[in-house]
Amino acid sequence: MSTTRRLLWQLLVVAAVAVLAAWLTSCFLAGTHRLGLVGRHYSVHEQLQLSREQLGALAPLEQEYEKRWEQVESKIAQADDRLARSLRRDQGYSAEVATAVDEITRAQAELQRLTLEHVFAMKPYLTPEQYRRLLDLCADSIERK
């Protein structure tokens, strides 16, 4: 396999991983368009028909999730910037490009874990029906291609 073909395959694999990460982390984006974290949560909460009591009980979880989400999003943005600079400078699959790709992949995986941990942490505050609906929203979001 030629170097160019191998590079294209590697980039295709990276793109596939990025798409998979986007699907999973879009659990809270179902039916919304980058509304910001507050908007996404509101949309999901609305679909789950949460009571005032549930919203109040979930507020600390939501605040912590938002803080951690923003931290990981910042990591991804920084790694994206490094990748863009490396691509322009190196014009090939250099060690710096590979490192930036690895940083992005790790941060996206962290975002996936963070999102799933948040979904699972919500379970005690939801009725069984609401929890099943939340999992369905996540699964539907992942399945959308």
PDB file of C-alpha atoms in Angstrom:
ATOM      1  CA  MET A   1       0.000   0.000   0.000  1.00  0.00           C
ATOM      2  CA  SER A   2       1.424   3.388  -0.950  1.00  0.00           C
ATOM      3  CA  THR A   3       2.124   6.073   1.627  1.00  0.00           C
ATOM      4  CA  THR A   4      -0.593   8.284   0.168  1.00  0.00           C
ATOM      5  CA  ARG A   5      -3.162   5.508   0.296  1.00  0.00           C
ATOM      6  CA  ARG A   6      -2.171   4.625   3.867  1.00  0.00           C
ATOM      7  CA  LEU A   7      -2.475   8.308   4.859  1.00  0.00           C
ATOM      8  CA  LEU A   8      -5.931   8.489   3.302  1.00  0.00           C
ATOM      9  CA  TRP A   9      -7.021   5.377   5.209  1.00  0.00           C
ATOM     10  CA  GLN A  10      -5.689   6.823   8.466  1.00  0.00           C
ATOM     11  CA  LEU A  11      -7.535  10.081   7.862  1.00  0.00           C
ATOM     12  CA  LEU A  12     -10.696   8.127   7.025  1.00  0.00           C
ATOM     13  CA  VAL A  13     -10.404   6.190  10.299  1.00  0.00           C
ATOM     14  CA  VAL A  14      -9.896   9.433  12.242  1.00  0.00           C
ATOM     15  CA  ALA A  15     -12.936  10.932  10.530  1.00  0.00           C
ATOM     16  CA  ALA A  16     -15.014   7.843  11.360  1.00  0.00           C
ATOM     17  CA  VAL A  17     -13.996   8.056  15.027  1.00  0.00           C
ATOM     18  CA  ALA A  18     -14.873  11.755  15.075  1.00  0.00           C
ATOM     19  CA  VAL A  19     -18.308  11.039  13.593  1.00  0.00           C
ATOM     20  CA  LEU A  20     -18.931   8.289  16.142  1.00  0.00           C
ATOM     21  CA  ALA A  21     -17.937  10.633  18.963  1.00  0.00           C
ATOM     22  CA  ALA A  22     -20.257  13.296  17.615  1.00  0.00           C
ATOM     23  CA  TRP A  23     -23.170  10.848  17.527  1.00  0.00           C
ATOM     24  CA  LEU A  24     -22.702   9.790  21.109  1.00  0.00           C
ATOM     25  CA  THR A  25     -22.180  13.248  22.499  1.00  0.00           C
ATOM     26  CA  SER A  26     -25.207  14.486  20.624  1.00  0.00           C
ATOM     27  CA  CYS A  27     -27.566  12.691  22.997  1.00  0.00           C
ATOM     28  CA  PHE A  28     -28.619  16.084  24.263  1.00  0.00           C
ATOM     29  CA  LEU A  29     -28.791  17.536  20.779  1.00  0.00           C
ATOM     30  CA  ALA A  30     -31.666  15.411  19.536  1.00  0.00           C
ATOM     31  CA  GLY A  31     -33.883  17.751  17.586  1.00  0.00           C
ATOM     32  CA  THR A  32     -31.751  20.823  18.332  1.00  0.00           C
ATOM     33  CA  HIS A  33     -28.976  22.692  16.558  1.00  0.00           C
ATOM     34  CA  ARG A  34     -26.083  23.750  18.798  1.00  0.00           C
ATOM     35  CA  LEU A  35     -28.348  25.600  21.182  1.00  0.00           C
ATOM     36  CA  GLY A  36     -25.674  25.610  23.797  1.00  0.00           C
ATOM     37  CA  LEU A  37     -25.669  23.298  26.747  1.00  0.00           C
ATOM     38  CA  VAL A  38     -28.564  25.047  28.480  1.00  0.00           C
ATOM     39  CA  GLY A  39     -30.713  24.795  25.355  1.00  0.00           C
ATOM     40  CA  ARG A  40     -29.887  21.133  24.853  1.00  0.00           C
ATOM     41  CA  HIS A  41     -30.765  20.286  28.434  1.00  0.00           C
ATOM     42  CA  TYR A  42     -33.962  22.278  28.235  1.00  0.00           C
ATOM     43  CA  SER A  43     -34.959  20.393  25.099  1.00  0.00           C
ATOM     44  CA  VAL A  44     -34.278  17.010  26.711  1.00  0.00           C
ATOM     45  CA  HIS A  45     -35.958  18.038  29.960  1.00  0.00           C
ATOM     46  CA  GLU A  46     -38.968  19.191  27.976  1.00  0.00           C
ATOM     47  CA  GLN A  47     -39.153  15.884  26.111  1.00  0.00           C
ATOM     48  CA  LEU A  48     -38.922  14.006  29.410  1.00  0.00           C
ATOM     49  CA  GLN A  49     -41.642  16.222  30.936  1.00  0.00           C
ATOM     50  CA  LEU A  50     -39.673  16.757  34.128  1.00  0.00           C
ATOM     51  CA  SER A  51     -41.469  18.155  37.150  1.00  0.00           C
ATOM     52  CA  ARG A  52     -40.305  21.261  39.003  1.00  0.00           C
ATOM     53  CA  GLU A  53     -39.063  19.005  41.785  1.00  0.00           C
ATOM     54  CA  GLN A  54     -37.035  16.921  39.360  1.00  0.00           C
ATOM     55  CA  LEU A  55     -35.582  20.038  37.730  1.00  0.00           C
ATOM     56  CA  GLY A  56     -34.558  21.354  41.130  1.00  0.00           C
ATOM     57  CA  ALA A  57     -32.982  18.064  42.157  1.00  0.00           C
ATOM     58  CA  LEU A  58     -31.103  17.813  38.846  1.00  0.00           C
ATOM     59  CA  ALA A  59     -29.785  21.401  38.944  1.00  0.00           C
ATOM     60  CA  PRO A  60     -26.500  20.574  40.749  1.00  0.00           C
ATOM     61  CA  LEU A  61     -25.839  17.708  38.319  1.00  0.00           C
ATOM     62  CA  GLU A  62     -26.525  19.997  35.374  1.00  0.00           C
ATOM     63  CA  GLN A  63     -24.191  22.687  36.681  1.00  0.00           C
ATOM     64  CA  GLU A  64     -21.351  20.231  37.211  1.00  0.00           C
ATOM     65  CA  TYR A  65     -21.937  18.668  33.802  1.00  0.00           C
ATOM     66  CA  GLU A  66     -21.905  22.074  32.107  1.00  0.00           C
ATOM     67  CA  LYS A  67     -18.636  22.998  33.806  1.00  0.00           C
ATOM     68  CA  ARG A  68     -16.946  19.724  32.868  1.00  0.00           C
ATOM     69  CA  TRP A  69     -18.421  19.834  29.315  1.00  0.00           C
ATOM     70  CA  GLU A  70     -16.928  23.285  28.747  1.00  0.00           C
ATOM     71  CA  GLN A  71     -13.525  22.110  30.004  1.00  0.00           C
ATOM     72  CA  VAL A  72     -13.475  19.164  27.607  1.00  0.00           C
ATOM     73  CA  GLU A  73     -14.800  21.272  24.731  1.00  0.00           C
ATOM     74  CA  SER A  74     -11.885  23.634  25.376  1.00  0.00           C
ATOM     75  CA  LYS A  75      -9.448  20.708  25.162  1.00  0.00           C
ATOM     76  CA  ILE A  76     -10.952  19.691  21.834  1.00  0.00           C
ATOM     77  CA  ALA A  77     -10.776  23.240  20.478  1.00  0.00           C
ATOM     78  CA  GLN A  78      -7.131  23.567  21.513  1.00  0.00           C
ATOM     79  CA  ALA A  79      -6.232  20.223  19.932  1.00  0.00           C
ATOM     80  CA  ASP A  80      -8.144  21.198  16.778  1.00  0.00           C
ATOM     81  CA  ASP A  81      -6.080  24.389  16.601  1.00  0.00           C
ATOM     82  CA  ARG A  82      -2.848  22.408  17.013  1.00  0.00           C
ATOM     83  CA  LEU A  83      -3.947  20.003  14.291  1.00  0.00           C
ATOM     84  CA  ALA A  84      -4.760  22.830  11.889  1.00  0.00           C
ATOM     85  CA  ARG A  85      -1.419  24.550  12.519  1.00  0.00           C
ATOM     86  CA  SER A  86       0.458  21.254  12.114  1.00  0.00           C
ATOM     87  CA  LEU A  87      -1.331  20.434   8.857  1.00  0.00           C
ATOM     88  CA  ARG A  88      -0.478  23.821   7.408  1.00  0.00           C
ATOM     89  CA  ARG A  89       3.114  23.670   8.587  1.00  0.00           C
ATOM     90  CA  ASP A  90       3.952  20.008   7.958  1.00  0.00           C
ATOM     91  CA  GLN A  91       1.711  19.324   4.946  1.00  0.00           C
ATOM     92  CA  GLY A  92       1.736  15.624   5.762  1.00  0.00           C
ATOM     93  CA  TYR A  93       1.059  13.077   8.467  1.00  0.00           C
ATOM     94  CA  SER A  94       3.835  14.225  10.781  1.00  0.00           C
ATOM     95  CA  ALA A  95       4.425  13.334  14.413  1.00  0.00           C
ATOM     96  CA  GLU A  96       2.782  16.628  15.397  1.00  0.00           C
ATOM     97  CA  VAL A  97      -0.295  15.841  13.289  1.00  0.00           C
ATOM     98  CA  ALA A  98      -0.516  12.365  14.835  1.00  0.00           C
ATOM     99  CA  THR A  99      -0.166  13.815  18.341  1.00  0.00           C
ATOM    100  CA  ALA A 100      -2.927  16.361  17.723  1.00  0.00           C
ATOM    101  CA  VAL A 101      -5.210  13.645  16.323  1.00  0.00           C
ATOM    102  CA  ASP A 102      -4.545  11.521  19.411  1.00  0.00           C
ATOM    103  CA  GLU A 103      -5.354  14.501  21.677  1.00  0.00           C
ATOM    104  CA  ILE A 104      -8.626  15.092  19.839  1.00  0.00           C
ATOM    105  CA  THR A 105      -9.556  11.413  20.043  1.00  0.00           C
ATOM    106  CA  ARG A 106      -8.810  11.272  23.782  1.00  0.00           C
ATOM    107  CA  ALA A 107     -10.841  14.419  24.437  1.00  0.00           C
ATOM    108  CA  GLN A 108     -13.767  13.143  22.357  1.00  0.00           C
ATOM    109  CA  ALA A 109     -13.701   9.878  24.300  1.00  0.00           C
ATOM    110  CA  GLU A 110     -13.674  11.905  27.519  1.00  0.00           C
ATOM    111  CA  LEU A 111     -16.711  13.816  26.277  1.00  0.00           C
ATOM    112  CA  GLN A 112     -18.486  10.548  25.490  1.00  0.00           C
ATOM    113  CA  ARG A 113     -17.777   9.208  28.978  1.00  0.00           C
ATOM    114  CA  LEU A 114     -18.825  12.499  30.560  1.00  0.00           C
ATOM    115  CA  THR A 115     -22.120  12.485  28.680  1.00  0.00           C
ATOM    116  CA  LEU A 116     -22.881   8.871  29.538  1.00  0.00           C
ATOM    117  CA  GLU A 117     -21.950   9.404  33.192  1.00  0.00           C
ATOM    118  CA  HIS A 118     -24.333  12.355  33.271  1.00  0.00           C
ATOM    119  CA  VAL A 119     -27.148  10.353  31.684  1.00  0.00           C
ATOM    120  CA  PHE A 120     -26.650   7.531  34.185  1.00  0.00           C
ATOM    121  CA  ALA A 121     -26.403   9.979  37.105  1.00  0.00           C
ATOM    122  CA  MET A 122     -29.839  11.305  36.178  1.00  0.00           C
ATOM    123  CA  LYS A 123     -31.481   7.889  36.673  1.00  0.00           C
ATOM    124  CA  PRO A 124     -32.304   8.234  40.402  1.00  0.00           C
ATOM    125  CA  TYR A 125     -34.190  11.477  39.700  1.00  0.00           C
ATOM    126  CA  LEU A 126     -36.308  10.099  36.871  1.00  0.00           C
ATOM    127  CA  THR A 127     -39.242   7.762  36.732  1.00  0.00           C
ATOM    128  CA  PRO A 128     -38.529   4.449  35.014  1.00  0.00           C
ATOM    129  CA  GLU A 129     -40.484   5.701  31.975  1.00  0.00           C
ATOM    130  CA  GLN A 130     -38.502   8.954  31.822  1.00  0.00           C
ATOM    131  CA  TYR A 131     -35.213   7.089  32.109  1.00  0.00           C
ATOM    132  CA  ARG A 132     -36.167   4.717  29.290  1.00  0.00           C
ATOM    133  CA  ARG A 133     -37.136   7.772  27.212  1.00  0.00           C
ATOM    134  CA  LEU A 134     -33.776   9.415  27.962  1.00  0.00           C
ATOM    135  CA  LEU A 135     -31.923   6.291  26.858  1.00  0.00           C
ATOM    136  CA  ASP A 136     -34.097   6.125  23.735  1.00  0.00           C
ATOM    137  CA  LEU A 137     -33.259   9.761  22.931  1.00  0.00           C
ATOM    138  CA  CYS A 138     -29.570   8.952  23.268  1.00  0.00           C
ATOM    139  CA  ALA A 139     -29.826   5.812  21.166  1.00  0.00           C
ATOM    140  CA  ASP A 140     -31.872   7.626  18.503  1.00  0.00           C
ATOM    141  CA  SER A 141     -29.283  10.372  18.384  1.00  0.00           C
ATOM    142  CA  ILE A 142     -26.482   7.846  17.939  1.00  0.00           C
ATOM    143  CA  GLU A 143     -28.341   5.947  15.220  1.00  0.00           C
ATOM    144  CA  ARG A 144     -28.963   9.036  13.097  1.00  0.00           C
ATOM    145  CA  LYS A 145     -26.481   8.951  10.274  1.00  0.00           C
TER     146      LYS A 145
END
